[in-house]
PDB file of C-alpha atoms in Angstrom:
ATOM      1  CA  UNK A   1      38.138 -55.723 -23.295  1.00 69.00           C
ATOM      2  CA  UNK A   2      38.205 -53.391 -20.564  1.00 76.00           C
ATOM      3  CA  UNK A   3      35.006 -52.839 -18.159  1.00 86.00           C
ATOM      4  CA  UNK A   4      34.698 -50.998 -15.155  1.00 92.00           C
ATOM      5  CA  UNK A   5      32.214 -52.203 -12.256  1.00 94.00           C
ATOM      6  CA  UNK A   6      31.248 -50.025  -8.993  1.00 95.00           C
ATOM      7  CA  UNK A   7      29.423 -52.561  -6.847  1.00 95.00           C
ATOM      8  CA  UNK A   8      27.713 -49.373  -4.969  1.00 95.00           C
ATOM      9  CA  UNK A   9      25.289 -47.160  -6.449  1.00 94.00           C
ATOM     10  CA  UNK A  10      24.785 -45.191  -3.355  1.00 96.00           C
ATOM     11  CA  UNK A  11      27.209 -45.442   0.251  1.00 98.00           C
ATOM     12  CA  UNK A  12      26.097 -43.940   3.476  1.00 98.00           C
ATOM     13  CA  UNK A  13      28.149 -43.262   6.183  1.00 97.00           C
ATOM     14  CA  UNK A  14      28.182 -41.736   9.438  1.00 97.00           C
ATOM     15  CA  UNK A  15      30.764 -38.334   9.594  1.00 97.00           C
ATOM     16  CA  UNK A  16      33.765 -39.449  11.810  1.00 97.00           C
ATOM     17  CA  UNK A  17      33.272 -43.740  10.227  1.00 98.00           C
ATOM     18  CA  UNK A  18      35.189 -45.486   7.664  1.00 98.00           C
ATOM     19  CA  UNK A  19      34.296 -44.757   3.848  1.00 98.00           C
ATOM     20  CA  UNK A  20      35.064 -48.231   1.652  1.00 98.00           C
ATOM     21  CA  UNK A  21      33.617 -47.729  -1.926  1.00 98.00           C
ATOM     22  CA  UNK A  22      33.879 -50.614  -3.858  1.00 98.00           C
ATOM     23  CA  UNK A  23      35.776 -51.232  -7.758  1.00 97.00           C
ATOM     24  CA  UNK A  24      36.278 -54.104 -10.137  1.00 96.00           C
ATOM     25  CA  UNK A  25      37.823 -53.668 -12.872  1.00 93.00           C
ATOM     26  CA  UNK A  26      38.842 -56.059 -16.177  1.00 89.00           C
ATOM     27  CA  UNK A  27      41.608 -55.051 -18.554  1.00 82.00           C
ATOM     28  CA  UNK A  28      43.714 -56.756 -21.666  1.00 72.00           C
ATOM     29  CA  UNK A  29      46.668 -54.885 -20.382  1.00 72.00           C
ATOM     30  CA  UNK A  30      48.254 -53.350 -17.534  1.00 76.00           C
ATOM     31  CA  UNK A  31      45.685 -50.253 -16.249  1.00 83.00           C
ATOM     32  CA  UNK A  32      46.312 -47.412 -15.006  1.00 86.00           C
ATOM     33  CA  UNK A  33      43.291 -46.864 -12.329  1.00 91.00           C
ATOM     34  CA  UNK A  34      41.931 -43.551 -10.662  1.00 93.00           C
ATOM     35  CA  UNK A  35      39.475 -42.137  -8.659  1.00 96.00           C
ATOM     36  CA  UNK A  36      37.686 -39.275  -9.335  1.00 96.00           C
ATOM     37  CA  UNK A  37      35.330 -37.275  -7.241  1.00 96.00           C
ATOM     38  CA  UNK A  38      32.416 -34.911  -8.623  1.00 93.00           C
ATOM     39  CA  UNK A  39      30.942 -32.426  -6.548  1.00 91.00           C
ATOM     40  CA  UNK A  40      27.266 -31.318  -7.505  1.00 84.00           C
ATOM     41  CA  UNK A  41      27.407 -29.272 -10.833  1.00 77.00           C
ATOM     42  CA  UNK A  42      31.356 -29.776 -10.795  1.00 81.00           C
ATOM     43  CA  UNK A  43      33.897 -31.095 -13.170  1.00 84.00           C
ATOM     44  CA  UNK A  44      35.672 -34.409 -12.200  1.00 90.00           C
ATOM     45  CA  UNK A  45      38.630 -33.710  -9.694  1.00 91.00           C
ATOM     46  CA  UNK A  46      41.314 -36.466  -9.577  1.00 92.00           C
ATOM     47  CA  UNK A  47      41.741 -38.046  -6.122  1.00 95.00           C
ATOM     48  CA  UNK A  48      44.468 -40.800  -7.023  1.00 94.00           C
ATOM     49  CA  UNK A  49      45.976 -42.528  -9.310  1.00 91.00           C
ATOM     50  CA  UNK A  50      47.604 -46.201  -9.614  1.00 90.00           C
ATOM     51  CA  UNK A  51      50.307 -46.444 -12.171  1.00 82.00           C
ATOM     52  CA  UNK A  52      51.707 -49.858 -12.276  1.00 75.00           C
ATOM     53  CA  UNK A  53      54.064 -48.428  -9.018  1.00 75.00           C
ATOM     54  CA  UNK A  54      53.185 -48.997  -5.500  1.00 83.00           C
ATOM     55  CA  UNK A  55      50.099 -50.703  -5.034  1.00 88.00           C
ATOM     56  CA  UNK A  56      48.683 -48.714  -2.100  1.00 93.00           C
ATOM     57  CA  UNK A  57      47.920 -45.593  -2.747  1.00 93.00           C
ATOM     58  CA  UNK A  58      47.707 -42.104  -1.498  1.00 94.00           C
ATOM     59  CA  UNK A  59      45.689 -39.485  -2.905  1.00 94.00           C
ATOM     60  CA  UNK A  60      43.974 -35.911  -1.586  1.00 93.00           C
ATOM     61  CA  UNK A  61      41.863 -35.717   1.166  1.00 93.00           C
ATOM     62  CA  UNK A  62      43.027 -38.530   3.344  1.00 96.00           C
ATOM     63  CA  UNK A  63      41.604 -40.866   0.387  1.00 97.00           C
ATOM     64  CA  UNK A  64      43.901 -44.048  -0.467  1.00 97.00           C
ATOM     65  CA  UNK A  65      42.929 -47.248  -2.613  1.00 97.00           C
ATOM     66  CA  UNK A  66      45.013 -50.593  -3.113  1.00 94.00           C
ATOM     67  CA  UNK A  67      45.217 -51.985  -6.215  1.00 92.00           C
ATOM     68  CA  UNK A  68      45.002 -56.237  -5.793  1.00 92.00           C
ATOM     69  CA  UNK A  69      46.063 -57.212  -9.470  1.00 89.00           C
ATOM     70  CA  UNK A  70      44.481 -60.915  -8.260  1.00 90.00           C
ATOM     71  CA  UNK A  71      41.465 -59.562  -6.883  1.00 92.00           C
ATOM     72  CA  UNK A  72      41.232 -57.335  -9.946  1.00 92.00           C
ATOM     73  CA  UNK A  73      39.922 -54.786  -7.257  1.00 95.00           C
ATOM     74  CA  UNK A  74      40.856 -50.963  -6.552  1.00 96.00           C
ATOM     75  CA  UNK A  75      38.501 -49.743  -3.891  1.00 97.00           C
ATOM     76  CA  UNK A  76      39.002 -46.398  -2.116  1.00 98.00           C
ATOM     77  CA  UNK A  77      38.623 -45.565   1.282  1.00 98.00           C
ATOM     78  CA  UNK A  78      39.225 -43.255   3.862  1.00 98.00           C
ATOM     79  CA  UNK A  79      39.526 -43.901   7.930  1.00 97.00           C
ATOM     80  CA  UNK A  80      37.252 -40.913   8.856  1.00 97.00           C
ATOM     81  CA  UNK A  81      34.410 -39.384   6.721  1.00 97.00           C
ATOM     82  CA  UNK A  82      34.158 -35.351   6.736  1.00 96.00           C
ATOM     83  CA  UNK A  83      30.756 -33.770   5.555  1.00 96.00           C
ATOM     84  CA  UNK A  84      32.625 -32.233   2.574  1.00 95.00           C
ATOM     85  CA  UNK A  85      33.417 -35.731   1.041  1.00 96.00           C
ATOM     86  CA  UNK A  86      29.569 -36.192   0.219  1.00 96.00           C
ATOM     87  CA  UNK A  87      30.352 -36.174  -3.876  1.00 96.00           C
ATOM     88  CA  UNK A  88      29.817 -38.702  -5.946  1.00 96.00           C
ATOM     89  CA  UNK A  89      32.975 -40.888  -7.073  1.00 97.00           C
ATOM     90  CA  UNK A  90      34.030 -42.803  -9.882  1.00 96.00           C
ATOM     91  CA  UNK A  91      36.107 -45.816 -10.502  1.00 96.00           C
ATOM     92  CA  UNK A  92      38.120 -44.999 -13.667  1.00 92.00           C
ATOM     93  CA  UNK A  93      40.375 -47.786 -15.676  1.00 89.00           C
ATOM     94  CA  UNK A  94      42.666 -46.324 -18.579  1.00 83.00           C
ATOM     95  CA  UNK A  95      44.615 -48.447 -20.782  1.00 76.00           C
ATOM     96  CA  UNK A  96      47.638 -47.614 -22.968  1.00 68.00           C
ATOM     97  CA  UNK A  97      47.952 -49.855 -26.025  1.00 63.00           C
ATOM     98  CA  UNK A  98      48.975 -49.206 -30.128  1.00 54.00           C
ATOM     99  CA  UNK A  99      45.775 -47.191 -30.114  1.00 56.00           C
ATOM    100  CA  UNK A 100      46.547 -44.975 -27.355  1.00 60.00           C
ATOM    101  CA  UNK A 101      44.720 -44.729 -24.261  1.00 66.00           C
ATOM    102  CA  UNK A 102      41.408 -45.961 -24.094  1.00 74.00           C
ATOM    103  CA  UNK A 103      39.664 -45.001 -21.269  1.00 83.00           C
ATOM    104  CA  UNK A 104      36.086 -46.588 -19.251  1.00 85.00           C
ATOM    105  CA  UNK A 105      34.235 -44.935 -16.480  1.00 90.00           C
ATOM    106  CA  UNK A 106      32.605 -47.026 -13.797  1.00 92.00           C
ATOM    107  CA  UNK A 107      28.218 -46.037 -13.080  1.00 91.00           C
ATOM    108  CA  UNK A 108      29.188 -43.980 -10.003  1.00 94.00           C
ATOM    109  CA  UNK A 109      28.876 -44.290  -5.960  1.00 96.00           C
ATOM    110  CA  UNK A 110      27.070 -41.421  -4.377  1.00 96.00           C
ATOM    111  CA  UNK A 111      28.710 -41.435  -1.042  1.00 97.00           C
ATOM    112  CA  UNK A 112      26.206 -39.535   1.624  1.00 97.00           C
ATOM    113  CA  UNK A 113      27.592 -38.236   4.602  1.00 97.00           C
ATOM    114  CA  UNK A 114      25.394 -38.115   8.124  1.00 96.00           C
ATOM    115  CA  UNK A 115      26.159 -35.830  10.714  1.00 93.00           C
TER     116      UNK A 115
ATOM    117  CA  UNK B   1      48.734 -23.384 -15.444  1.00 53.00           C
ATOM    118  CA  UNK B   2      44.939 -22.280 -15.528  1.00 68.00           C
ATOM    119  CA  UNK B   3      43.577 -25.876 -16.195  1.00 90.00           C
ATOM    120  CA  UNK B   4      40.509 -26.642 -18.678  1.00 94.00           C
ATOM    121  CA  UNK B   5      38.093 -23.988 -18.924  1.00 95.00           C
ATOM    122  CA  UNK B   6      34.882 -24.117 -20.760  1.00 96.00           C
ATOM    123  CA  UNK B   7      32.204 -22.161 -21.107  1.00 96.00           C
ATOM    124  CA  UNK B   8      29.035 -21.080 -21.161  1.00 96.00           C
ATOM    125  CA  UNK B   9      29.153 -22.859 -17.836  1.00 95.00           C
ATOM    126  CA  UNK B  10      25.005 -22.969 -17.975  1.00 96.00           C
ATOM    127  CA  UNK B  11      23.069 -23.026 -21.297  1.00 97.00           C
ATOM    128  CA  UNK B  12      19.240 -22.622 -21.187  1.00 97.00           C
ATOM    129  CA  UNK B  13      17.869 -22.997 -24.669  1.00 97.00           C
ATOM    130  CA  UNK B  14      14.211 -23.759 -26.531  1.00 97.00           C
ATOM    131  CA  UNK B  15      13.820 -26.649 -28.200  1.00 97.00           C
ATOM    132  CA  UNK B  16      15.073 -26.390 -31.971  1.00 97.00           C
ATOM    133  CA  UNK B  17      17.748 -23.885 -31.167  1.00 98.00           C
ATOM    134  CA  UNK B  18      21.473 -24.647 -31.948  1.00 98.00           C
ATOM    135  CA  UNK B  19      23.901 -24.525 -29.047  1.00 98.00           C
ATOM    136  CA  UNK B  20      27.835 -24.220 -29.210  1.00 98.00           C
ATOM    137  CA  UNK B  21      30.028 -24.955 -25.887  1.00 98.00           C
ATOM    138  CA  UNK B  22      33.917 -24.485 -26.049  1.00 98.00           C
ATOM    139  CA  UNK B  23      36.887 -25.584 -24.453  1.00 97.00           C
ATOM    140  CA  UNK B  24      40.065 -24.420 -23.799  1.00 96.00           C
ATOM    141  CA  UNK B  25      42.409 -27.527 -22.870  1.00 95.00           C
ATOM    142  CA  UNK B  26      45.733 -27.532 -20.460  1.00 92.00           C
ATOM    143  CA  UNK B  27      48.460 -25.577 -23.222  1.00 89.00           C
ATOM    144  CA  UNK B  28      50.744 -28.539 -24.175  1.00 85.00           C
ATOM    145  CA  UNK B  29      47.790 -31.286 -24.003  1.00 89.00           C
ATOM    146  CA  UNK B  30      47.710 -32.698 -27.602  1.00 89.00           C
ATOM    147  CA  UNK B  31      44.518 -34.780 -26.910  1.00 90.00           C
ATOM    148  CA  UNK B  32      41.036 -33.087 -26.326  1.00 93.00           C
ATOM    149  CA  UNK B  33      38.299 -35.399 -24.820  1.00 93.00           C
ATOM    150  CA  UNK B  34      34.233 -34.428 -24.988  1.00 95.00           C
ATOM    151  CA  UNK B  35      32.074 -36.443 -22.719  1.00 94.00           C
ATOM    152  CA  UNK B  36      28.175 -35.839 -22.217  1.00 94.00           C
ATOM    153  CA  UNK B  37      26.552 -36.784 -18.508  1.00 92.00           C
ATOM    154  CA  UNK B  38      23.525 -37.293 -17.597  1.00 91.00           C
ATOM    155  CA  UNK B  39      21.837 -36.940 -14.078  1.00 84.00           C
ATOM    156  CA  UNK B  40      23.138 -40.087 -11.513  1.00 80.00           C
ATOM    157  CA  UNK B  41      25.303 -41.443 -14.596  1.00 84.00           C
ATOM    158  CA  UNK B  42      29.039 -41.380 -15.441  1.00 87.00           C
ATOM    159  CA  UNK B  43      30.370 -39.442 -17.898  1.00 90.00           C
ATOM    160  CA  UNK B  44      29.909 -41.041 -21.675  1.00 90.00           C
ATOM    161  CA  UNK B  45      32.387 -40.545 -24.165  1.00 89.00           C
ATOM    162  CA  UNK B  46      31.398 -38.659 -27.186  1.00 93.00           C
ATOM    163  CA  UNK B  47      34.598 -37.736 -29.553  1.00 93.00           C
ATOM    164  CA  UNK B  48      38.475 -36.855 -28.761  1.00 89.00           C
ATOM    165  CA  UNK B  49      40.830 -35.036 -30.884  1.00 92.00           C
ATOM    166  CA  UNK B  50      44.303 -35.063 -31.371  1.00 89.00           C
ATOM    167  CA  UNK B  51      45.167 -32.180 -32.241  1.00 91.00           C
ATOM    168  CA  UNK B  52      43.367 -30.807 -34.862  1.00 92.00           C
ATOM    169  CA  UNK B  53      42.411 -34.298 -36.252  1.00 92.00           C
ATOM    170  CA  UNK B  54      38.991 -35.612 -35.066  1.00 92.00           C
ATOM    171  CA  UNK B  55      40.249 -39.580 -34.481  1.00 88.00           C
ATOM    172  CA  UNK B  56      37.378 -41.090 -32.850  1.00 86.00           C
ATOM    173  CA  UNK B  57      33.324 -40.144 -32.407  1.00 89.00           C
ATOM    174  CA  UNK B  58      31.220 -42.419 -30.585  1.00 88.00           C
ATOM    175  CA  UNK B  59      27.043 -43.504 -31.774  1.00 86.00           C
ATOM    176  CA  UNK B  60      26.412 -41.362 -29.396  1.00 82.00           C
ATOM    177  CA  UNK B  61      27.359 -38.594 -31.639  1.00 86.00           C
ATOM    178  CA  UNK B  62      24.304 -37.892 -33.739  1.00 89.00           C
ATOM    179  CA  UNK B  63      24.739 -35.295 -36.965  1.00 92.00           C
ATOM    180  CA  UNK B  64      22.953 -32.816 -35.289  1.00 96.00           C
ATOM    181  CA  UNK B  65      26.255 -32.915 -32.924  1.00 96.00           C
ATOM    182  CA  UNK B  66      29.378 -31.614 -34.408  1.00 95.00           C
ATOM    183  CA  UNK B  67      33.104 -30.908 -32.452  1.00 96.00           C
ATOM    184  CA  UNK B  68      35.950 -28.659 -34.133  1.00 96.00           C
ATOM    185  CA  UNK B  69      39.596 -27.823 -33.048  1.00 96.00           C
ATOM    186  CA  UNK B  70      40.181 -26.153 -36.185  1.00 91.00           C
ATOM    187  CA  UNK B  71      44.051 -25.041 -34.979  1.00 88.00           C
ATOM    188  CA  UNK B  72      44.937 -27.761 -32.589  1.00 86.00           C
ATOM    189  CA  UNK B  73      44.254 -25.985 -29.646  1.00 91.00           C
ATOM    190  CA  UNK B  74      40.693 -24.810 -28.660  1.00 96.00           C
ATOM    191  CA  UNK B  75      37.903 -26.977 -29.656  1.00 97.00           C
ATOM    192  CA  UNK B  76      33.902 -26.235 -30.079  1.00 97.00           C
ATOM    193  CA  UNK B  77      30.872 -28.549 -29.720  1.00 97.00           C
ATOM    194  CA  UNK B  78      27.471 -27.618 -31.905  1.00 97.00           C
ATOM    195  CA  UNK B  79      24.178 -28.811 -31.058  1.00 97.00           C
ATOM    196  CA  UNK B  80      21.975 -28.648 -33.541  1.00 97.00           C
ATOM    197  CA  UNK B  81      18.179 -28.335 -33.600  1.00 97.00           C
ATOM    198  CA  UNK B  82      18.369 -29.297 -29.544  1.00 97.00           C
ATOM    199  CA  UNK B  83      15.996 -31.587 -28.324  1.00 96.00           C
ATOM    200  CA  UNK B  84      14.838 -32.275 -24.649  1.00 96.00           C
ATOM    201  CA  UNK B  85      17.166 -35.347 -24.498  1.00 94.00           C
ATOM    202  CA  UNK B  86      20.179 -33.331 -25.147  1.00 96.00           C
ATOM    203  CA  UNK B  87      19.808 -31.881 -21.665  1.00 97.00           C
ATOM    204  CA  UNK B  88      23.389 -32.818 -19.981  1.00 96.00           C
ATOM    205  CA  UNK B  89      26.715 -31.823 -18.579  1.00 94.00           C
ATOM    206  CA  UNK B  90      29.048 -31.591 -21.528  1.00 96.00           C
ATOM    207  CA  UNK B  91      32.793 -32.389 -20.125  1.00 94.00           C
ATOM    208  CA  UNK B  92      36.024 -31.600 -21.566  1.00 95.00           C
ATOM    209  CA  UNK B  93      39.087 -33.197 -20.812  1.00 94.00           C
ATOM    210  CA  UNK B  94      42.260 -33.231 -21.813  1.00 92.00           C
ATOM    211  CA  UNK B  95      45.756 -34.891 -21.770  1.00 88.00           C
ATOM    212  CA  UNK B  96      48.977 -35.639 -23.152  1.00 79.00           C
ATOM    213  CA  UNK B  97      49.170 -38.369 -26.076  1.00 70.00           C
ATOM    214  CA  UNK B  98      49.374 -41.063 -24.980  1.00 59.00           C
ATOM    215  CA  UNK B  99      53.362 -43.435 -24.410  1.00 55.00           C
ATOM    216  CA  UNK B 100      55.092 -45.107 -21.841  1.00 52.00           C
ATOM    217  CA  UNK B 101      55.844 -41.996 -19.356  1.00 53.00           C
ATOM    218  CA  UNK B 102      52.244 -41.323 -19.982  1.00 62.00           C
ATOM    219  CA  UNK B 103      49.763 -42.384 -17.242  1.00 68.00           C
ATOM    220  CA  UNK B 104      46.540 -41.587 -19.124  1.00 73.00           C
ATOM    221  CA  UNK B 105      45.250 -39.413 -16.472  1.00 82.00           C
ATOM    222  CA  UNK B 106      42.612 -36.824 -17.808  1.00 87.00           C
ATOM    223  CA  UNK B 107      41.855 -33.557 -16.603  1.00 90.00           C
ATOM    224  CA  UNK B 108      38.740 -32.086 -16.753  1.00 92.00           C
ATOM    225  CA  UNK B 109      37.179 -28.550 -16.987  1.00 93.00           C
ATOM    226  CA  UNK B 110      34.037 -27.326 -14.717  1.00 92.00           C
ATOM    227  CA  UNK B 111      31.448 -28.154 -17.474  1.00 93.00           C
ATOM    228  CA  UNK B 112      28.893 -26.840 -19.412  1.00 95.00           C
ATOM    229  CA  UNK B 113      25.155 -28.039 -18.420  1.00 95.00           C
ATOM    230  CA  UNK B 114      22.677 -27.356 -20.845  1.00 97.00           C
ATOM    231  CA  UNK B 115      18.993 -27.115 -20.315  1.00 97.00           C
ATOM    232  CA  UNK B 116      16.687 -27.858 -23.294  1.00 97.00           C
ATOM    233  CA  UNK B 117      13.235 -26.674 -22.464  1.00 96.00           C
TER     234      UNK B 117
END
């Protein structure tokens, strides 16, 4: 069965710091993983995707995430936090078997951004 | 390419009233995705489509809730006889059925939050 766990409800960070935000994931099969961020009263914008290719990697916004099939982690960060990456973001495991895609979304992590 | 759209975008509504959202989905995206969130939660899945055929609903679907995509294309979500706890973002996603060359990534729309007062 597939399950998706955030170990962060909420991350704070100072603007110009490191942003790590935390996923575990379990699957049957082999996942496809992505990040998604929501800003407030927005629709979920994709940041990256893994897809069973390169394990690092990049996505929008100077966001990347590795994918450590022993760790079964996929965390995202980013070297430098901006004030527009305060959004919340979430951890999202999709797997393709006869049925199609079936598809979990991780709780959230509300990333908060201090000047 | 103009994406998912849905609208109303915001839906204020009394108690007891019936509510309908729609979605357009990306033009060659056979699967159509509804998903209800709540404030500080993820986004719960409530029913896709593919196509016109309704192929999964989740308990979460009560039968005052029903979703149409009578021609394979648009699809509509009714609320009926709202009640407070129906106050949520309703999301619409799409993608391509899923195979192989298929990552599963979904796209969303903006939302539609409705208010029940």
């Amino acid at each position: 069965a597939q399950s998706v766990t955030q170990l962060d409800s909420h991350v704070s960070v100072s603007e110009g710091t490191p942003v790590l935000l935390r996923c575990n994931y379990s699957s049957s099969y082999s996942p496809s993983l992505f990040w998604y961020v929501q800003h407030p009263n927005k629709g979920l914008q994709l940041l990256l995707k893994y897809t069973s290719a390169a394990t690092l990697v990049k996505g929008i916004n100077g966001f990347e995430a590795e994918f450590k099939k022993s760790e079964t982690s996929f965390h995202l960060t980013k070297p430098s936090a901006h004030m527009s990456d305060a959004a919340e973001y979430f951890c999202v495991v999709s797997d393709f078997n006869t049925g199609g895609f079936k598809t979990i979304f991780g709780a959230g992590t509300r990333l908060f951004v201090k000047a | 390419d103009t994406g998912v759209s849905q609208n109303p975008r915001h839906k204020i509504t009394k108690r007891g009233q019936n509510v309908t959202f729609r979605c357009d989905p990306i033009s060659e995206h056979n699967r159509l995705y509804w998903y209800r969130q709540t404030l500080g939660q993820g986004p719960e899945f409530l029913t896709y489509f593919q196509n016109e055929a309704q192929l999964e609903k989740s308990r979460l679907l009560s039968d005052r809730f029903s979703a149409e995509r009578p021609k394979g294309s648009f699809s509509t979500l009714e609320i009926q006889r709202t009640e407070q706890g129906d106050s949520a973002m309703y999301l619409c996603a799409s993608r391509l059925r899923g195979g192989r060359a298929n990552t599963g990534e979904l796209f969303f729309g903006e939302g539609s939050r409705l208010t029940v007062l």
